[in-house]
Backbone as XML, in Angstrom:
<?xml version="1.0"?>
<chain id="A" units="angstrom">
  <residue number="1" name="LEU">
    <atom name="N" x="-61.375" y="-33.268" z="50.588"/>
    <atom name="CA" x="-62.589" y="-33.868" z="51.179"/>
    <atom name="C" x="-62.690" y="-33.788" z="52.841"/>
  </residue>
  <residue number="2" name="GLY">
    <atom name="N" x="-64.089" y="-33.437" z="52.927"/>
    <atom name="CA" x="-64.469" y="-33.563" z="54.426"/>
    <atom name="C" x="-64.875" y="-35.126" z="54.867"/>
  </residue>
  <residue number="3" name="PRO">
    <atom name="N" x="-65.284" y="-35.059" z="56.152"/>
    <atom name="CA" x="-65.513" y="-36.303" z="56.601"/>
    <atom name="C" x="-66.970" y="-37.228" z="55.990"/>
  </residue>
  <residue number="4" name="SER">
    <atom name="N" x="-67.197" y="-37.986" z="55.751"/>
    <atom name="CA" x="-68.405" y="-38.703" z="55.112"/>
    <atom name="C" x="-69.220" y="-38.754" z="56.489"/>
  </residue>
  <residue number="5" name="THR">
    <atom name="N" x="-70.490" y="-38.721" z="55.741"/>
    <atom name="CA" x="-71.597" y="-38.627" z="56.715"/>
    <atom name="C" x="-71.655" y="-39.624" z="57.689"/>
  </residue>
  <residue number="6" name="LYS">
    <atom name="N" x="-70.721" y="-40.525" z="57.560"/>
    <atom name="CA" x="-71.341" y="-41.705" z="58.544"/>
    <atom name="C" x="-70.009" y="-41.497" z="59.650"/>
  </residue>
  <residue number="7" name="ASP">
    <atom name="N" x="-69.334" y="-40.348" z="59.427"/>
    <atom name="CA" x="-68.315" y="-40.023" z="60.472"/>
    <atom name="C" x="-69.109" y="-39.466" z="61.617"/>
  </residue>
  <residue number="8" name="ILE">
    <atom name="N" x="-70.267" y="-38.542" z="60.958"/>
    <atom name="CA" x="-70.458" y="-37.558" z="61.840"/>
    <atom name="C" x="-71.532" y="-38.064" z="62.493"/>
  </residue>
  <residue number="9" name="PRO">
    <atom name="N" x="-71.722" y="-37.857" z="63.946"/>
    <atom name="CA" x="-72.869" y="-38.452" z="65.036"/>
    <atom name="C" x="-74.261" y="-37.802" z="64.655"/>
  </residue>
  <residue number="10" name="LEU">
    <atom name="N" x="-75.064" y="-38.525" z="64.623"/>
    <atom name="CA" x="-76.380" y="-37.893" z="64.329"/>
    <atom name="C" x="-77.377" y="-37.818" z="65.840"/>
  </residue>
  <residue number="11" name="PHE">
    <atom name="N" x="-77.759" y="-36.733" z="66.604"/>
    <atom name="CA" x="-77.993" y="-36.423" z="67.601"/>
    <atom name="C" x="-79.581" y="-36.128" z="67.118"/>
  </residue>
  <residue number="12" name="LYS">
    <atom name="N" x="-80.259" y="-36.050" z="66.130"/>
    <atom name="CA" x="-81.350" y="-36.302" z="66.027"/>
    <atom name="C" x="-82.228" y="-37.525" z="65.748"/>
  </residue>
  <residue number="13" name="ASP">
    <atom name="N" x="-83.689" y="-36.938" z="66.727"/>
    <atom name="CA" x="-84.491" y="-38.267" z="66.350"/>
    <atom name="C" x="-85.937" y="-37.470" z="66.739"/>
  </residue>
  <residue number="14" name="LYS">
    <atom name="N" x="-86.632" y="-38.417" z="66.238"/>
    <atom name="CA" x="-88.404" y="-38.449" z="66.311"/>
    <atom name="C" x="-89.182" y="-38.704" z="67.619"/>
  </residue>
  <residue number="15" name="LEU">
    <atom name="N" x="-89.479" y="-37.804" z="68.021"/>
    <atom name="CA" x="-90.634" y="-38.286" z="68.872"/>
    <atom name="C" x="-92.073" y="-38.301" z="68.802"/>
  </residue>
  <residue number="16" name="LEU">
    <atom name="N" x="-92.862" y="-39.423" z="68.904"/>
    <atom name="CA" x="-93.928" y="-39.225" z="68.137"/>
    <atom name="C" x="-95.027" y="-39.176" z="69.211"/>
  </residue>
  <residue number="17" name="VAL">
    <atom name="N" x="-96.023" y="-37.982" z="68.842"/>
    <atom name="CA" x="-97.238" y="-37.445" z="69.950"/>
    <atom name="C" x="-98.188" y="-38.372" z="69.387"/>
  </residue>
  <residue number="18" name="THR">
    <atom name="N" x="-99.237" y="-38.694" z="70.023"/>
    <atom name="CA" x="-100.303" y="-39.425" z="69.641"/>
    <atom name="C" x="-101.648" y="-38.926" z="70.657"/>
  </residue>
  <residue number="19" name="VAL">
    <atom name="N" x="-102.595" y="-37.782" z="69.724"/>
    <atom name="CA" x="-103.356" y="-37.312" z="70.883"/>
    <atom name="C" x="-104.661" y="-38.122" z="70.375"/>
  </residue>
  <residue number="20" name="VAL">
    <atom name="N" x="-105.335" y="-38.636" z="71.433"/>
    <atom name="CA" x="-106.288" y="-39.695" z="70.950"/>
    <atom name="C" x="-107.932" y="-39.278" z="71.082"/>
  </residue>
  <residue number="21" name="SER">
    <atom name="N" x="-108.072" y="-38.921" z="71.976"/>
    <atom name="CA" x="-109.734" y="-38.152" z="72.481"/>
    <atom name="C" x="-109.755" y="-37.074" z="73.727"/>
  </residue>
  <residue number="22" name="ALA">
    <atom name="N" x="-110.597" y="-36.752" z="74.046"/>
    <atom name="CA" x="-111.503" y="-36.051" z="75.088"/>
    <atom name="C" x="-112.497" y="-36.578" z="75.535"/>
  </residue>
  <residue number="23" name="ARG">
    <atom name="N" x="-112.713" y="-36.155" z="77.171"/>
    <atom name="CA" x="-114.052" y="-36.913" z="77.440"/>
    <atom name="C" x="-114.655" y="-35.367" z="78.172"/>
  </residue>
  <residue number="24" name="GLY">
    <atom name="N" x="-115.742" y="-35.342" z="77.906"/>
    <atom name="CA" x="-116.347" y="-34.714" z="79.385"/>
    <atom name="C" x="-116.039" y="-32.883" z="79.174"/>
  </residue>
  <residue number="25" name="LEU">
    <atom name="N" x="-116.155" y="-32.728" z="77.965"/>
    <atom name="CA" x="-115.679" y="-31.295" z="77.935"/>
    <atom name="C" x="-116.496" y="-30.099" z="78.312"/>
  </residue>
  <residue number="26" name="VAL">
    <atom name="N" x="-116.688" y="-29.532" z="79.013"/>
    <atom name="CA" x="-117.390" y="-28.569" z="79.497"/>
    <atom name="C" x="-117.883" y="-27.135" z="78.721"/>
  </residue>
  <residue number="27" name="ARG">
    <atom name="N" x="-118.855" y="-26.390" z="78.254"/>
    <atom name="CA" x="-118.832" y="-25.313" z="77.244"/>
    <atom name="C" x="-120.267" y="-24.756" z="77.894"/>
  </residue>
  <residue number="28" name="GLU">
    <atom name="N" x="-120.093" y="-23.639" z="78.592"/>
    <atom name="CA" x="-121.621" y="-22.520" z="78.427"/>
    <atom name="C" x="-122.009" y="-22.146" z="77.523"/>
  </residue>
  <residue number="29" name="ARG">
    <atom name="N" x="-123.577" y="-22.221" z="77.325"/>
    <atom name="CA" x="-123.865" y="-21.554" z="76.242"/>
    <atom name="C" x="-123.668" y="-20.452" z="76.329"/>
  </residue>
  <residue number="30" name="SER">
    <atom name="N" x="-123.466" y="-19.721" z="75.209"/>
    <atom name="CA" x="-123.654" y="-18.382" z="74.960"/>
    <atom name="C" x="-124.227" y="-17.715" z="74.075"/>
  </residue>
  <residue number="31" name="ILE">
    <atom name="N" x="-124.527" y="-16.251" z="73.741"/>
    <atom name="CA" x="-125.516" y="-15.787" z="72.666"/>
    <atom name="C" x="-124.544" y="-16.031" z="71.355"/>
  </residue>
  <residue number="32" name="SER">
    <atom name="N" x="-123.330" y="-16.188" z="71.010"/>
    <atom name="CA" x="-122.957" y="-16.648" z="70.174"/>
    <atom name="C" x="-122.909" y="-18.235" z="69.578"/>
  </residue>
  <residue number="33" name="ASP">
    <atom name="N" x="-123.524" y="-18.712" z="70.626"/>
    <atom name="CA" x="-123.354" y="-20.478" z="70.295"/>
    <atom name="C" x="-123.896" y="-20.862" z="71.340"/>
  </residue>
  <residue number="34" name="PRO">
    <atom name="N" x="-125.544" y="-20.841" z="71.298"/>
    <atom name="CA" x="-126.426" y="-21.491" z="72.197"/>
    <atom name="C" x="-126.695" y="-22.779" z="72.079"/>
  </residue>
  <residue number="35" name="ARG">
    <atom name="N" x="-125.903" y="-23.595" z="71.087"/>
    <atom name="CA" x="-125.945" y="-25.159" z="71.409"/>
    <atom name="C" x="-124.820" y="-25.395" z="72.445"/>
  </residue>
  <residue number="36" name="GLY">
    <atom name="N" x="-124.370" y="-24.952" z="73.080"/>
    <atom name="CA" x="-123.762" y="-25.653" z="74.521"/>
    <atom name="C" x="-122.309" y="-26.614" z="73.995"/>
  </residue>
  <residue number="37" name="VAL">
    <atom name="N" x="-122.084" y="-26.416" z="72.691"/>
    <atom name="CA" x="-120.849" y="-27.219" z="72.076"/>
    <atom name="C" x="-119.480" y="-26.488" z="71.885"/>
  </residue>
  <residue number="38" name="SER">
    <atom name="N" x="-118.816" y="-27.648" z="71.382"/>
    <atom name="CA" x="-117.369" y="-26.901" z="71.169"/>
    <atom name="C" x="-117.371" y="-27.284" z="70.174"/>
  </residue>
  <residue number="39" name="ASP">
    <atom name="N" x="-116.011" y="-26.956" z="69.132"/>
    <atom name="CA" x="-115.283" y="-26.877" z="68.211"/>
    <atom name="C" x="-113.531" y="-27.554" z="68.501"/>
  </residue>
  <residue number="40" name="PRO">
    <atom name="N" x="-113.437" y="-28.370" z="68.763"/>
    <atom name="CA" x="-112.372" y="-28.597" z="69.729"/>
    <atom name="C" x="-111.141" y="-29.180" z="68.818"/>
  </residue>
  <residue number="41" name="LYS">
    <atom name="N" x="-110.210" y="-28.562" z="69.433"/>
    <atom name="CA" x="-109.080" y="-29.583" z="68.590"/>
    <atom name="C" x="-107.860" y="-29.001" z="69.960"/>
  </residue>
  <residue number="42" name="VAL">
    <atom name="N" x="-106.720" y="-29.731" z="69.580"/>
    <atom name="CA" x="-105.659" y="-29.929" z="70.482"/>
    <atom name="C" x="-104.153" y="-29.361" z="69.641"/>
  </residue>
  <residue number="43" name="ALA">
    <atom name="N" x="-103.682" y="-28.278" z="70.318"/>
    <atom name="CA" x="-102.266" y="-27.704" z="69.633"/>
    <atom name="C" x="-101.251" y="-28.511" z="70.343"/>
  </residue>
  <residue number="44" name="ILE">
    <atom name="N" x="-99.816" y="-28.992" z="69.913"/>
    <atom name="CA" x="-99.172" y="-29.648" z="71.007"/>
    <atom name="C" x="-97.618" y="-28.927" z="70.273"/>
  </residue>
  <residue number="45" name="SER">
    <atom name="N" x="-97.163" y="-28.379" z="70.772"/>
    <atom name="CA" x="-96.025" y="-27.429" z="70.575"/>
    <atom name="C" x="-94.762" y="-28.494" z="71.549"/>
  </residue>
  <residue number="46" name="ILE">
    <atom name="N" x="-93.609" y="-28.151" z="71.428"/>
    <atom name="CA" x="-92.202" y="-28.854" z="71.943"/>
    <atom name="C" x="-91.454" y="-27.902" z="71.592"/>
  </residue>
  <residue number="47" name="VAL">
    <atom name="N" x="-90.537" y="-27.083" z="73.011"/>
    <atom name="CA" x="-89.897" y="-25.944" z="72.788"/>
    <atom name="C" x="-88.397" y="-26.681" z="73.349"/>
  </residue>
  <residue number="48" name="GLY">
    <atom name="N" x="-87.493" y="-26.482" z="72.538"/>
    <atom name="CA" x="-86.094" y="-27.069" z="72.938"/>
    <atom name="C" x="-85.130" y="-26.496" z="73.818"/>
  </residue>
  <residue number="49" name="GLU">
    <atom name="N" x="-84.463" y="-26.435" z="73.892"/>
    <atom name="CA" x="-83.570" y="-25.691" z="75.015"/>
    <atom name="C" x="-83.095" y="-24.334" z="74.629"/>
  </residue>
  <residue number="50" name="THR">
    <atom name="N" x="-83.166" y="-23.903" z="73.547"/>
    <atom name="CA" x="-82.423" y="-23.065" z="73.073"/>
    <atom name="C" x="-83.645" y="-22.117" z="72.581"/>
  </residue>
  <residue number="51" name="GLY">
    <atom name="N" x="-84.810" y="-22.572" z="72.797"/>
    <atom name="CA" x="-85.668" y="-21.377" z="72.715"/>
    <atom name="C" x="-86.798" y="-21.721" z="71.148"/>
  </residue>
  <residue number="52" name="GLU">
    <atom name="N" x="-86.157" y="-22.718" z="70.183"/>
    <atom name="CA" x="-86.833" y="-22.897" z="69.317"/>
    <atom name="C" x="-87.792" y="-24.048" z="69.420"/>
  </residue>
  <residue number="53" name="SER">
    <atom name="N" x="-88.851" y="-23.664" z="68.806"/>
    <atom name="CA" x="-90.537" y="-24.614" z="68.904"/>
    <atom name="C" x="-90.794" y="-25.086" z="67.445"/>
  </residue>
  <residue number="54" name="GLN">
    <atom name="N" x="-91.751" y="-26.282" z="68.000"/>
    <atom name="CA" x="-92.018" y="-26.841" z="66.703"/>
    <atom name="C" x="-93.678" y="-26.762" z="67.209"/>
  </residue>
  <residue number="55" name="GLU">
    <atom name="N" x="-94.270" y="-26.574" z="66.374"/>
    <atom name="CA" x="-96.277" y="-26.656" z="66.500"/>
    <atom name="C" x="-96.975" y="-27.609" z="65.472"/>
  </residue>
  <residue number="56" name="CYS">
    <atom name="N" x="-97.736" y="-27.913" z="65.848"/>
    <atom name="CA" x="-98.863" y="-28.559" z="65.343"/>
    <atom name="C" x="-100.294" y="-28.980" z="66.013"/>
  </residue>
  <residue number="57" name="SER">
    <atom name="N" x="-100.974" y="-28.996" z="65.183"/>
    <atom name="CA" x="-102.670" y="-28.930" z="65.857"/>
    <atom name="C" x="-103.391" y="-30.530" z="64.973"/>
  </residue>
  <residue number="58" name="THR">
    <atom name="N" x="-104.202" y="-31.044" z="65.928"/>
    <atom name="CA" x="-105.024" y="-31.614" z="65.121"/>
    <atom name="C" x="-106.252" y="-31.064" z="64.485"/>
  </residue>
  <residue number="59" name="LYS">
    <atom name="N" x="-106.987" y="-32.072" z="63.527"/>
    <atom name="CA" x="-108.329" y="-31.733" z="63.083"/>
    <atom name="C" x="-109.093" y="-31.014" z="63.840"/>
  </residue>
  <residue number="60" name="THR">
    <atom name="N" x="-109.936" y="-30.394" z="63.849"/>
    <atom name="CA" x="-111.091" y="-29.706" z="64.153"/>
    <atom name="C" x="-112.255" y="-30.895" z="64.248"/>
  </residue>
  <residue number="61" name="GLU">
    <atom name="N" x="-112.707" y="-31.023" z="65.520"/>
    <atom name="CA" x="-113.911" y="-32.241" z="65.828"/>
    <atom name="C" x="-115.120" y="-30.862" z="66.030"/>
  </residue>
  <residue number="62" name="ASN">
    <atom name="N" x="-115.698" y="-31.015" z="64.997"/>
    <atom name="CA" x="-116.951" y="-29.861" z="64.986"/>
    <atom name="C" x="-118.411" y="-30.484" z="66.101"/>
  </residue>
  <residue number="63" name="ALA">
    <atom name="N" x="-118.988" y="-29.260" z="66.637"/>
    <atom name="CA" x="-119.941" y="-29.508" z="67.591"/>
    <atom name="C" x="-119.942" y="-30.791" z="68.375"/>
  </residue>
  <residue number="64" name="THR">
    <atom name="N" x="-119.046" y="-31.046" z="69.174"/>
    <atom name="CA" x="-118.939" y="-31.790" z="70.478"/>
    <atom name="C" x="-118.214" y="-31.574" z="71.310"/>
  </residue>
  <residue number="65" name="LEU">
    <atom name="N" x="-118.304" y="-32.243" z="72.357"/>
    <atom name="CA" x="-117.520" y="-32.293" z="73.646"/>
    <atom name="C" x="-116.957" y="-33.275" z="74.251"/>
  </residue>
  <residue number="66" name="SER">
    <atom name="N" x="-117.055" y="-34.138" z="73.232"/>
    <atom name="CA" x="-116.111" y="-35.650" z="73.544"/>
    <atom name="C" x="-115.267" y="-35.699" z="72.034"/>
  </residue>
  <residue number="67" name="PRO">
    <atom name="N" x="-114.531" y="-35.337" z="71.855"/>
    <atom name="CA" x="-113.919" y="-35.537" z="70.318"/>
    <atom name="C" x="-112.714" y="-36.868" z="70.422"/>
  </residue>
  <residue number="68" name="VAL">
    <atom name="N" x="-112.882" y="-37.155" z="69.541"/>
    <atom name="CA" x="-111.763" y="-38.422" z="68.778"/>
    <atom name="C" x="-110.750" y="-38.004" z="67.829"/>
  </residue>
  <residue number="69" name="TRP">
    <atom name="N" x="-109.889" y="-38.017" z="67.825"/>
    <atom name="CA" x="-108.474" y="-37.388" z="67.171"/>
    <atom name="C" x="-108.332" y="-38.654" z="66.264"/>
  </residue>
  <residue number="70" name="ASN">
    <atom name="N" x="-107.247" y="-39.466" z="67.413"/>
    <atom name="CA" x="-106.466" y="-40.359" z="66.241"/>
    <atom name="C" x="-105.309" y="-39.780" z="66.029"/>
  </residue>
  <residue number="71" name="GLU">
    <atom name="N" x="-104.793" y="-38.766" z="66.189"/>
    <atom name="CA" x="-103.740" y="-38.286" z="65.198"/>
    <atom name="C" x="-102.352" y="-38.441" z="66.026"/>
  </residue>
  <residue number="72" name="THR">
    <atom name="N" x="-101.261" y="-38.833" z="65.179"/>
    <atom name="CA" x="-100.345" y="-38.892" z="65.459"/>
    <atom name="C" x="-99.051" y="-37.907" z="64.461"/>
  </residue>
  <residue number="73" name="PHE">
    <atom name="N" x="-98.383" y="-37.543" z="65.624"/>
    <atom name="CA" x="-97.050" y="-36.264" z="65.059"/>
    <atom name="C" x="-95.822" y="-36.720" z="65.316"/>
  </residue>
  <residue number="74" name="PRO">
    <atom name="N" x="-94.800" y="-36.538" z="64.487"/>
    <atom name="CA" x="-93.803" y="-36.587" z="64.801"/>
    <atom name="C" x="-93.229" y="-35.287" z="65.025"/>
  </residue>
  <residue number="75" name="PHE">
    <atom name="N" x="-92.013" y="-35.201" z="65.827"/>
    <atom name="CA" x="-91.252" y="-34.229" z="66.216"/>
    <atom name="C" x="-89.947" y="-34.646" z="66.633"/>
  </residue>
  <residue number="76" name="SER">
    <atom name="N" x="-89.043" y="-33.574" z="65.878"/>
    <atom name="CA" x="-87.449" y="-33.873" z="66.298"/>
    <atom name="C" x="-87.199" y="-33.437" z="67.558"/>
  </residue>
  <residue number="77" name="ILE">
    <atom name="N" x="-86.385" y="-34.338" z="67.925"/>
    <atom name="CA" x="-86.006" y="-33.848" z="68.874"/>
    <atom name="C" x="-84.440" y="-33.883" z="69.131"/>
  </residue>
  <residue number="78" name="ASP">
    <atom name="N" x="-83.747" y="-33.424" z="70.042"/>
    <atom name="CA" x="-81.991" y="-33.713" z="70.327"/>
    <atom name="C" x="-81.771" y="-34.480" z="71.213"/>
  </residue>
  <residue number="79" name="THR">
    <atom name="N" x="-81.730" y="-35.930" z="70.867"/>
    <atom name="CA" x="-81.188" y="-36.816" z="72.311"/>
    <atom name="C" x="-80.444" y="-36.726" z="73.398"/>
  </residue>
  <residue number="80" name="ARG">
    <atom name="N" x="-79.604" y="-35.478" z="72.920"/>
    <atom name="CA" x="-78.472" y="-35.023" z="73.872"/>
    <atom name="C" x="-78.932" y="-34.418" z="75.424"/>
  </residue>
  <residue number="81" name="SER">
    <atom name="N" x="-80.079" y="-33.463" z="74.718"/>
    <atom name="CA" x="-80.905" y="-32.279" z="75.657"/>
    <atom name="C" x="-82.372" y="-32.967" z="75.503"/>
  </residue>
  <residue number="82" name="ALA">
    <atom name="N" x="-83.159" y="-34.069" z="75.204"/>
    <atom name="CA" x="-84.429" y="-34.239" z="75.487"/>
    <atom name="C" x="-84.550" y="-33.908" z="76.857"/>
  </residue>
  <residue number="83" name="SER">
    <atom name="N" x="-84.109" y="-34.158" z="77.685"/>
    <atom name="CA" x="-84.367" y="-33.701" z="79.159"/>
    <atom name="C" x="-85.201" y="-32.414" z="79.323"/>
  </residue>
  <residue number="84" name="ASN">
    <atom name="N" x="-84.648" y="-31.881" z="78.527"/>
    <atom name="CA" x="-84.568" y="-30.272" z="78.722"/>
    <atom name="C" x="-85.666" y="-29.388" z="77.927"/>
  </residue>
  <residue number="85" name="GLU">
    <atom name="N" x="-86.354" y="-30.433" z="76.793"/>
    <atom name="CA" x="-87.301" y="-29.933" z="75.988"/>
    <atom name="C" x="-89.077" y="-30.007" z="76.781"/>
  </residue>
  <residue number="86" name="LYS">
    <atom name="N" x="-89.469" y="-28.944" z="76.266"/>
    <atom name="CA" x="-90.934" y="-29.339" z="76.946"/>
    <atom name="C" x="-91.863" y="-29.326" z="76.246"/>
  </residue>
  <residue number="87" name="LEU">
    <atom name="N" x="-93.126" y="-30.170" z="76.410"/>
    <atom name="CA" x="-93.607" y="-30.422" z="75.755"/>
    <atom name="C" x="-95.182" y="-30.156" z="75.955"/>
  </residue>
  <residue number="88" name="ARG">
    <atom name="N" x="-96.013" y="-29.711" z="75.030"/>
    <atom name="CA" x="-97.358" y="-28.432" z="75.482"/>
    <atom name="C" x="-98.468" y="-29.195" z="74.931"/>
  </residue>
  <residue number="89" name="PHE">
    <atom name="N" x="-99.545" y="-29.342" z="75.544"/>
    <atom name="CA" x="-100.841" y="-29.366" z="75.254"/>
    <atom name="C" x="-101.852" y="-28.438" z="75.570"/>
  </residue>
  <residue number="90" name="ARG">
    <atom name="N" x="-102.485" y="-27.713" z="74.215"/>
    <atom name="CA" x="-103.637" y="-26.804" z="74.568"/>
    <atom name="C" x="-104.676" y="-27.269" z="73.794"/>
  </residue>
  <residue number="91" name="LEU">
    <atom name="N" x="-105.508" y="-27.491" z="74.581"/>
    <atom name="CA" x="-106.861" y="-27.968" z="74.023"/>
    <atom name="C" x="-107.673" y="-26.560" z="73.482"/>
  </residue>
  <residue number="92" name="LEU">
    <atom name="N" x="-108.200" y="-26.438" z="72.597"/>
    <atom name="CA" x="-108.502" y="-24.959" z="71.753"/>
    <atom name="C" x="-109.769" y="-25.142" z="71.058"/>
  </residue>
  <residue number="93" name="ASP">
    <atom name="N" x="-110.909" y="-24.282" z="71.276"/>
    <atom name="CA" x="-112.171" y="-24.247" z="70.529"/>
    <atom name="C" x="-111.891" y="-23.293" z="68.928"/>
  </residue>
  <residue number="94" name="GLU">
    <atom name="N" x="-112.037" y="-23.987" z="67.808"/>
    <atom name="CA" x="-111.640" y="-23.536" z="66.753"/>
    <atom name="C" x="-112.647" y="-22.378" z="66.720"/>
  </residue>
  <residue number="95" name="ASP">
    <atom name="N" x="-113.801" y="-21.992" z="67.296"/>
    <atom name="CA" x="-114.453" y="-20.747" z="67.074"/>
    <atom name="C" x="-113.569" y="-19.626" z="67.345"/>
  </residue>
  <residue number="96" name="PHE">
    <atom name="N" x="-112.314" y="-19.830" z="68.313"/>
    <atom name="CA" x="-111.614" y="-18.532" z="68.823"/>
    <atom name="C" x="-110.426" y="-18.711" z="68.491"/>
  </residue>
  <residue number="97" name="VAL">
    <atom name="N" x="-110.188" y="-19.524" z="67.123"/>
    <atom name="CA" x="-108.779" y="-19.749" z="66.814"/>
    <atom name="C" x="-108.673" y="-19.970" z="65.144"/>
  </residue>
  <residue number="98" name="GLN">
    <atom name="N" x="-107.791" y="-19.140" z="64.683"/>
    <atom name="CA" x="-108.376" y="-19.394" z="62.982"/>
    <atom name="C" x="-107.152" y="-19.972" z="62.519"/>
  </residue>
  <residue number="99" name="GLN">
    <atom name="N" x="-106.073" y="-20.466" z="62.903"/>
    <atom name="CA" x="-104.937" y="-21.418" z="62.215"/>
    <atom name="C" x="-104.877" y="-22.744" z="62.696"/>
  </residue>
  <residue number="100" name="ASN">
    <atom name="N" x="-104.968" y="-23.172" z="61.755"/>
    <atom name="CA" x="-104.952" y="-25.087" z="61.608"/>
    <atom name="C" x="-104.061" y="-25.512" z="60.621"/>
  </residue>
  <residue number="101" name="GLU">
    <atom name="N" x="-102.917" y="-25.579" z="61.509"/>
    <atom name="CA" x="-101.513" y="-26.037" z="60.315"/>
    <atom name="C" x="-100.712" y="-26.573" z="61.264"/>
  </residue>
  <residue number="102" name="CYS">
    <atom name="N" x="-99.641" y="-27.349" z="60.247"/>
    <atom name="CA" x="-98.676" y="-28.144" z="61.049"/>
    <atom name="C" x="-97.000" y="-26.902" z="60.703"/>
  </residue>
  <residue number="103" name="ALA">
    <atom name="N" x="-96.361" y="-27.373" z="61.608"/>
    <atom name="CA" x="-95.142" y="-26.558" z="60.795"/>
    <atom name="C" x="-93.858" y="-27.115" z="61.883"/>
  </residue>
  <residue number="104" name="SER">
    <atom name="N" x="-92.863" y="-26.353" z="61.342"/>
    <atom name="CA" x="-91.576" y="-27.232" z="61.875"/>
    <atom name="C" x="-90.807" y="-28.286" z="61.699"/>
  </residue>
  <residue number="105" name="PHE">
    <atom name="N" x="-91.291" y="-29.211" z="60.836"/>
    <atom name="CA" x="-91.293" y="-30.439" z="60.898"/>
    <atom name="C" x="-90.138" y="-30.982" z="59.334"/>
  </residue>
</chain>
């Protein structure tokens, strides 16, 4: 018999990231979108010490420059090396991005 799970230390924990809103986004009018508005969403990623990554994105808020998301995402982190993990936020326009999914949870 091997060790019981209670004897194995667990070093994974959750980091909860909440994306609330954005204000005052600027988008120039173009021939393809004369409204001058955007369909913004936020892509969040966390990259671990060994290069593995977890990614997720908010829902797209259509035709606005002041989106409100109020979405929370759980990321698994290794508490032993959390200071070496990088959290990245990217503000995207859905018109230019075709993926809207969460991965690696």
